[in-house]
mmCIF file with all atom_site columns, C-alpha atoms in Angstrom:
data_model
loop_
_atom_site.group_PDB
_atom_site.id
_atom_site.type_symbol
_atom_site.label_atom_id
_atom_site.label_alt_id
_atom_site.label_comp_id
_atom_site.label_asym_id
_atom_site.label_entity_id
_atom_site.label_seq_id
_atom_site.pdbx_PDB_ins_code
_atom_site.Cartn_x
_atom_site.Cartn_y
_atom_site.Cartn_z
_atom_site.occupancy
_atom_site.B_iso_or_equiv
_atom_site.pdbx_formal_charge
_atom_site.auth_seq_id
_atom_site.auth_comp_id
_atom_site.auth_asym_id
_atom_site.auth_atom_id
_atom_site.pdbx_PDB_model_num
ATOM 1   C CA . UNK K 1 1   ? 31.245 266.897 191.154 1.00 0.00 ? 91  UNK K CA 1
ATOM 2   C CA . UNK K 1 2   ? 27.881 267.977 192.020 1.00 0.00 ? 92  UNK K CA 1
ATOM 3   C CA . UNK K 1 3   ? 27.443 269.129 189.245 1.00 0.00 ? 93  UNK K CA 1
ATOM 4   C CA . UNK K 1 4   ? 26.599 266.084 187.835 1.00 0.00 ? 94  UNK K CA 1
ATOM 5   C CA . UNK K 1 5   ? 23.844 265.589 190.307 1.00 0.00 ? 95  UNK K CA 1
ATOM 6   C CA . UNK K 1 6   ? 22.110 269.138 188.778 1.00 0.00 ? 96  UNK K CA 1
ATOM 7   C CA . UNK K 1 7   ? 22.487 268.207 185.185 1.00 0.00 ? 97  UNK K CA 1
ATOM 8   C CA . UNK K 1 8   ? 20.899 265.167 185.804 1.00 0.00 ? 98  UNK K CA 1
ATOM 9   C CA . UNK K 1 9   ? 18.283 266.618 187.371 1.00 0.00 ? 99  UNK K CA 1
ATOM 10  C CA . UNK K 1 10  ? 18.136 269.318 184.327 1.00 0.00 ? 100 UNK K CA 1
ATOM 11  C CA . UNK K 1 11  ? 18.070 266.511 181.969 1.00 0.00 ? 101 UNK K CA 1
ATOM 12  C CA . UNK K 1 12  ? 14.891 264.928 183.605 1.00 0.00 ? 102 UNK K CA 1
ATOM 13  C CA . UNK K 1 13  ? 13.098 268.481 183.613 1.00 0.00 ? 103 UNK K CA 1
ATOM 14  C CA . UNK K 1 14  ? 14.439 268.278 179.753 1.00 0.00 ? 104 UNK K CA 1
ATOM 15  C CA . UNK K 1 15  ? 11.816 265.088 179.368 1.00 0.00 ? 105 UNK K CA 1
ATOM 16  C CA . UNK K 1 16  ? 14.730 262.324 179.658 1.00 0.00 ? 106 UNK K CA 1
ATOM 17  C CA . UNK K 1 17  ? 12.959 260.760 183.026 1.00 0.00 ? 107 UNK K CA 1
ATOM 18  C CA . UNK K 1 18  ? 14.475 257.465 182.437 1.00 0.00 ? 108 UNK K CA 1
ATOM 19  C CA . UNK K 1 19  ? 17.926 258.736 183.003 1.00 0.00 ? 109 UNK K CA 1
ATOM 20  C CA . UNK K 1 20  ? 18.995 257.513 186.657 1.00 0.00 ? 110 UNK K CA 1
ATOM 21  C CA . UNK K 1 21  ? 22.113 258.455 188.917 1.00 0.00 ? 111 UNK K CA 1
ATOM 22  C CA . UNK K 1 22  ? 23.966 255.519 190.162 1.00 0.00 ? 112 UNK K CA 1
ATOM 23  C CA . UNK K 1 23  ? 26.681 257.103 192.807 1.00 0.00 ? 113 UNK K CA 1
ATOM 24  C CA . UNK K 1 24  ? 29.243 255.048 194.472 1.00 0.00 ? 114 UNK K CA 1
ATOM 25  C CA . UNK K 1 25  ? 32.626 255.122 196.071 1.00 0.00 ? 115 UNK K CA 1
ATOM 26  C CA . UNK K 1 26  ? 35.602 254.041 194.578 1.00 0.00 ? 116 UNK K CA 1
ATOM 27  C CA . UNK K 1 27  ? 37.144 251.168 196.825 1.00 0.00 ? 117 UNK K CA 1
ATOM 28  C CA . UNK K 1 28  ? 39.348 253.132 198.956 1.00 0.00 ? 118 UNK K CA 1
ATOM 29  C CA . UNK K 1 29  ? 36.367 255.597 199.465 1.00 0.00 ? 119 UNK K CA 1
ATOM 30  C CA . UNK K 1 30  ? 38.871 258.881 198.180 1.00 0.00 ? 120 UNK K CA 1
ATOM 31  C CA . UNK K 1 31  ? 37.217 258.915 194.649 1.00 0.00 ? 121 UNK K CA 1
ATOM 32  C CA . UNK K 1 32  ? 33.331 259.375 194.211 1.00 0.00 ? 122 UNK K CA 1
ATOM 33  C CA . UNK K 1 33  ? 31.526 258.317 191.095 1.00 0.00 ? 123 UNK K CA 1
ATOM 34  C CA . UNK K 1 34  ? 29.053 258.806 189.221 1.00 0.00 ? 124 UNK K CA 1
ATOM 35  C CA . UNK K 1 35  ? 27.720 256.428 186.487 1.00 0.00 ? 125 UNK K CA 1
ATOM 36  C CA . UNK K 1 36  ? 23.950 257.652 184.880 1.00 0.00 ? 126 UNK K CA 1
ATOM 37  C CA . UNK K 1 37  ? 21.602 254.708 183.164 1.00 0.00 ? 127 UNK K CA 1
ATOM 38  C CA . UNK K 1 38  ? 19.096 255.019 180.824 1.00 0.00 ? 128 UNK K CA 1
ATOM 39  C CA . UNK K 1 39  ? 15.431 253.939 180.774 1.00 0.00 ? 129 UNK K CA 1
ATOM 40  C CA . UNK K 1 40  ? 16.142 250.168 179.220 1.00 0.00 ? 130 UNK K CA 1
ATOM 41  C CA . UNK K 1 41  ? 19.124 249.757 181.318 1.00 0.00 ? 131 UNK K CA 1
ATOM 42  C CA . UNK K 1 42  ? 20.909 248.674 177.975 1.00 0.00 ? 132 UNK K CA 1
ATOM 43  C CA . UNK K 1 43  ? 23.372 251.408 178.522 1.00 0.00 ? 133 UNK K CA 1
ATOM 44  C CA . UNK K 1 44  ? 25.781 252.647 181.371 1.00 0.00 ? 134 UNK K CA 1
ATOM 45  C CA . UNK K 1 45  ? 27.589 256.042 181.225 1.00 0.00 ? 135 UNK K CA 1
ATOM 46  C CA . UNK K 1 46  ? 30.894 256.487 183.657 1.00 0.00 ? 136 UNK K CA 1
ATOM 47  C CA . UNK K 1 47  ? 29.660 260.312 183.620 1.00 0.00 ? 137 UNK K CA 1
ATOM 48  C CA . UNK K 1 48  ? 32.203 261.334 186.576 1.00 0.00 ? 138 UNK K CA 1
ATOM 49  C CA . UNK K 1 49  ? 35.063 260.460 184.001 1.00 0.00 ? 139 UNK K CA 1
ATOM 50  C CA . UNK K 1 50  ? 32.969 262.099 181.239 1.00 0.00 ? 140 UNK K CA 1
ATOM 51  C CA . UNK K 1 51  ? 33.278 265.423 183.303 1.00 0.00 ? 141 UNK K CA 1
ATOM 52  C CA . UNK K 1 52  ? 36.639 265.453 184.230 1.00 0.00 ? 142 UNK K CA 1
ATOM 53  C CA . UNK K 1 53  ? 37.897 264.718 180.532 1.00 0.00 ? 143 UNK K CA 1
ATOM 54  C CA . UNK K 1 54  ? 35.787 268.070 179.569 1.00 0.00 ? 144 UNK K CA 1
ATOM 55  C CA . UNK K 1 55  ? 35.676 270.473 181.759 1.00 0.00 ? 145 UNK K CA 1
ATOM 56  C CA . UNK K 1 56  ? 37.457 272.092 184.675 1.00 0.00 ? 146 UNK K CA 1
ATOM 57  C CA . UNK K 1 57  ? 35.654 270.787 187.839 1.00 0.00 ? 147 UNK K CA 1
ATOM 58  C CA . UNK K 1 58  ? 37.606 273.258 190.398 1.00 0.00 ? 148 UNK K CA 1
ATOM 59  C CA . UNK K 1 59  ? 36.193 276.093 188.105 1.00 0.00 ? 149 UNK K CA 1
ATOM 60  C CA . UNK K 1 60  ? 33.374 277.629 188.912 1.00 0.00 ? 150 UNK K CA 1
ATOM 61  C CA . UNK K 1 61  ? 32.510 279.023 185.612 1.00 0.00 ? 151 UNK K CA 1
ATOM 62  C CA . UNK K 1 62  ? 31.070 276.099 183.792 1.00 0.00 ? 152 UNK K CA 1
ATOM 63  C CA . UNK K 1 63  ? 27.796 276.407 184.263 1.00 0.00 ? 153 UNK K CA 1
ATOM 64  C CA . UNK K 1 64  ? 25.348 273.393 184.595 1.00 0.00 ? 154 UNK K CA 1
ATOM 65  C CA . UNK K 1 65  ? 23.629 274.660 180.886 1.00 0.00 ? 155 UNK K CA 1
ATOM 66  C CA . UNK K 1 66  ? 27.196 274.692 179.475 1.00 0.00 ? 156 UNK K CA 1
ATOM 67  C CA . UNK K 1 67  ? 27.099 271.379 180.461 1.00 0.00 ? 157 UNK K CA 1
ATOM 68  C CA . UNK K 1 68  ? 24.022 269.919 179.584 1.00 0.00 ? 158 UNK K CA 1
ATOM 69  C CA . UNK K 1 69  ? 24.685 270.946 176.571 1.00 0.00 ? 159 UNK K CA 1
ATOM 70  C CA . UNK K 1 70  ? 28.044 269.769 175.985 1.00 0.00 ? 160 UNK K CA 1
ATOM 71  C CA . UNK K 1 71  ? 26.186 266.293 177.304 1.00 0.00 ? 161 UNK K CA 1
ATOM 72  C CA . UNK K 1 72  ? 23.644 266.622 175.241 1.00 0.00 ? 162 UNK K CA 1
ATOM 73  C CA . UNK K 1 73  ? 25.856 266.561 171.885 1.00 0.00 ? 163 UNK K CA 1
ATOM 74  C CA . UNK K 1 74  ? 27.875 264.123 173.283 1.00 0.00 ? 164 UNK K CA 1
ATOM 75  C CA . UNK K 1 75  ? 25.566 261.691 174.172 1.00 0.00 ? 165 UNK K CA 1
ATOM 76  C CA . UNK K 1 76  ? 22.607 262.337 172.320 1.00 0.00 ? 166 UNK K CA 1
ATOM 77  C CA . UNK K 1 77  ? 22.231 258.558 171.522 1.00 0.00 ? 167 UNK K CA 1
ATOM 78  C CA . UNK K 1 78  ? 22.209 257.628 175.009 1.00 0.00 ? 168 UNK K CA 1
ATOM 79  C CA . UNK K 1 79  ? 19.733 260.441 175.762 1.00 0.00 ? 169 UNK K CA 1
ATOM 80  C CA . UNK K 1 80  ? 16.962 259.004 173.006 1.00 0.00 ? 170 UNK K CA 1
ATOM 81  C CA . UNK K 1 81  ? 17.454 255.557 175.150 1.00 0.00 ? 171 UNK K CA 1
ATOM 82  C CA . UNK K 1 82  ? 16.504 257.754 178.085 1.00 0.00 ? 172 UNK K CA 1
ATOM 83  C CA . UNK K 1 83  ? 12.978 259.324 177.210 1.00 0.00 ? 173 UNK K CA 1
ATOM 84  C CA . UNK K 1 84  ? 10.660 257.499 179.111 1.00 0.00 ? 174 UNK K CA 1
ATOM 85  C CA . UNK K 1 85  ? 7.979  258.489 181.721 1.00 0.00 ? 175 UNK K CA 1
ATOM 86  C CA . UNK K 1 86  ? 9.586  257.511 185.113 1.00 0.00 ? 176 UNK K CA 1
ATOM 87  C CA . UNK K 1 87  ? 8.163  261.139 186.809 1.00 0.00 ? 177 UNK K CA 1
ATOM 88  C CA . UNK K 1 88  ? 8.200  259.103 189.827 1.00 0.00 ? 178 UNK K CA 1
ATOM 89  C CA . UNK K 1 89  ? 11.492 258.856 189.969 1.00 0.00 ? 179 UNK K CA 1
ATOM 90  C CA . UNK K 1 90  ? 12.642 262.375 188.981 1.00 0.00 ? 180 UNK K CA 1
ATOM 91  C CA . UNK K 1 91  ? 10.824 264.000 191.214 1.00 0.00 ? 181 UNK K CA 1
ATOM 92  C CA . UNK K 1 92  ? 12.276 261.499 194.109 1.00 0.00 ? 182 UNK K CA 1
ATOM 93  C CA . UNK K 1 93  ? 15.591 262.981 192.731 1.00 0.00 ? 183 UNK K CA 1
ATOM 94  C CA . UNK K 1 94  ? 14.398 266.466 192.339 1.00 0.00 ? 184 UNK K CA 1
ATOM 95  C CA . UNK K 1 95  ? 13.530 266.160 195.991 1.00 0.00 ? 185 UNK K CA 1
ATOM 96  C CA . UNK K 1 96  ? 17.133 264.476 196.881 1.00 0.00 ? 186 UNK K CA 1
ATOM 97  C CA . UNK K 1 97  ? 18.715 267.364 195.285 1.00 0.00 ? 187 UNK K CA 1
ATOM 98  C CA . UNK K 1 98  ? 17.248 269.881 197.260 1.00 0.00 ? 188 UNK K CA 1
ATOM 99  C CA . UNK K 1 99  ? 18.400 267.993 200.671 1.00 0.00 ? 189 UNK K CA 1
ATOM 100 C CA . UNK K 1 100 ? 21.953 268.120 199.559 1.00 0.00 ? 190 UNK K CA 1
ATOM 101 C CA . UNK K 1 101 ? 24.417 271.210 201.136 1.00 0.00 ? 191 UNK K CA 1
ATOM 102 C CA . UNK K 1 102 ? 26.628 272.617 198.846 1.00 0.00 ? 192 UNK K CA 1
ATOM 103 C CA . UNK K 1 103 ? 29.716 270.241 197.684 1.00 0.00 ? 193 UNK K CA 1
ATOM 104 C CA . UNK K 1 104 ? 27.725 267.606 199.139 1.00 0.00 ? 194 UNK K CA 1
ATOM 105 C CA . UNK K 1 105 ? 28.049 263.951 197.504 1.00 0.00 ? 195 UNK K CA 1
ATOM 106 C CA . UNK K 1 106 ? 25.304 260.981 198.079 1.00 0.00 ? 196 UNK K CA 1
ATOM 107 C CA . UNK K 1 107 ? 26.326 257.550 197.215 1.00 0.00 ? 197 UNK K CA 1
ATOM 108 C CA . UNK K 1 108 ? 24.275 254.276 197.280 1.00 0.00 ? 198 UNK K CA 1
ATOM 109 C CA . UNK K 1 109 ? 26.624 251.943 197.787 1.00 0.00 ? 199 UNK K CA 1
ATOM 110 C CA . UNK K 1 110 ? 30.907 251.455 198.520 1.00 0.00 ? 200 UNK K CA 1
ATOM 111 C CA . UNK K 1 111 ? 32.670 248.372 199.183 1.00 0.00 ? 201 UNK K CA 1
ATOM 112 C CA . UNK K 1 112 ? 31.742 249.686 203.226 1.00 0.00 ? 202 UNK K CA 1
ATOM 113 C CA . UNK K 1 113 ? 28.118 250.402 202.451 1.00 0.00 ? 203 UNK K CA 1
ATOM 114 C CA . UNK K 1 114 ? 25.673 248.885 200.688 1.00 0.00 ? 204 UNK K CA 1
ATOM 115 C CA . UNK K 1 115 ? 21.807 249.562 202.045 1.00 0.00 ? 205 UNK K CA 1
ATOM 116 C CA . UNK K 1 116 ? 19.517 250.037 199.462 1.00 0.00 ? 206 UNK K CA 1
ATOM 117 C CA . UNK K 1 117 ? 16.721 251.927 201.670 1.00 0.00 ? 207 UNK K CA 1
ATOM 118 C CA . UNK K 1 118 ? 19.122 254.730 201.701 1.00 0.00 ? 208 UNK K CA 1
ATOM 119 C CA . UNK K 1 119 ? 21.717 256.632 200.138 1.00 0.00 ? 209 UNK K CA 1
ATOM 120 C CA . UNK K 1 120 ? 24.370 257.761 202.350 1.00 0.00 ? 210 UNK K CA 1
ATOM 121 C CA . UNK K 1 121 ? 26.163 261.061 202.303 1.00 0.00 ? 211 UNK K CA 1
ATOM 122 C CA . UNK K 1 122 ? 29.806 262.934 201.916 1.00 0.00 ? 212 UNK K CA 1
ATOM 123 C CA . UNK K 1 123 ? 27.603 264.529 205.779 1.00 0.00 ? 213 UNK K CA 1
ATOM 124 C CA . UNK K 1 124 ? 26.267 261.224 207.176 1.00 0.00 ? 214 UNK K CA 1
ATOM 125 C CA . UNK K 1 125 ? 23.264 262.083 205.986 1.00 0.00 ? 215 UNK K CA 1
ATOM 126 C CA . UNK K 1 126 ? 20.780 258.619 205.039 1.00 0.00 ? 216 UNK K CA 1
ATOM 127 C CA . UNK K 1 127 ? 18.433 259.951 202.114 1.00 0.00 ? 217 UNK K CA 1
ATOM 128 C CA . UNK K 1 128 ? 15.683 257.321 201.562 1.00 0.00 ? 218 UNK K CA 1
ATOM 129 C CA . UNK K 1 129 ? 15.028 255.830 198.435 1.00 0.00 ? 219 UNK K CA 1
ATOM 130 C CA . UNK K 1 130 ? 12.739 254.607 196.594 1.00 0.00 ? 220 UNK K CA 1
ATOM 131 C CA . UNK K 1 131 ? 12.739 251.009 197.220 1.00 0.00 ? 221 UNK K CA 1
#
C-alpha cells in the first residue's frame, strides 16, 4: 500500500501539487486507507480501493510508473482539478516520504487518534505536519 504514498509523491513532481494524501484507519484499525484530494477540495478519491481493484498489491512487479500511469488515464479529470502551486506542501510530503521504512504506513487520524500536529505511524513514529 505504499505504493500509493510514492505515486503521489510522483504525481506532485509530475506538476499536480494540489493533490494531497489523506491516510486513515479503518475503525477497527486492521484496514489502512488512503483517500487523495485535489487542489479545490471539490473532489475525493478512495485511491486505496482504486489500487486494489487494479493491480496486485502483494506483487512486487507493478512498478510505481505502471501505476501512475494507469492513474493517470483513469483519473485524468481529477488530475486537471489538481494542478495548482502548493510546492509547500509537496515538498513537506516529499520529505515525509523519505522518513518512512519500507512497508511503512502513516495515518492522520483513526477513530483512536486524531492529532493534527502529527501523523502517526504503522512504527509509532509522530511525523509533524504542516499545521
Amino acid at each position: 500500500m505504499q505504493k500509493l504514498l510514492h505515486l503521489a509523491g510522483e504525481l506532485h513532481r509530475k506538476g499536480y501539487t494540489g493533490l494531497q494524501v489523506i491516510p486513515s484507519l479503518s475503525p477497527s484499525c486492521v484496514y489502512w486507507r488512503c483517500d487523495f484530494t485535489n487542489a479545490d477540495s471539490s473532489e475525493r478519491l478512495s485511491v486505496s480501493n482504486w489500487l486494489q481493484e487494479n493491480f496486485d498489491i502483494k506483487e512486487k512487479e507493478a512498478s510505481t510508473t505502471e501505476i501512475v500511469k494507469r492513474f493517470e488515464e483513469d483519473y485524468n479529470h481529477f488530475l486537471l482539478g489538481s494542478q495548482g502551486k502548493d510546492e509547500y506542501y509537496s515538498q513537506w510530503f516529499s520529505e515525509m516520504l523519505k522518513q518512512l521504512e519500507e512497508g511503512e504506513l502513516p495515518y492522520a487520524f483513526s477513530d483512536y487518534y486524531n492529532d493534527p500536529n502529527y501523523w502517526e505511524t504503522s512504527n509509532g513514529k509522530k511525523i509533524k505536519t504542516l499545521h
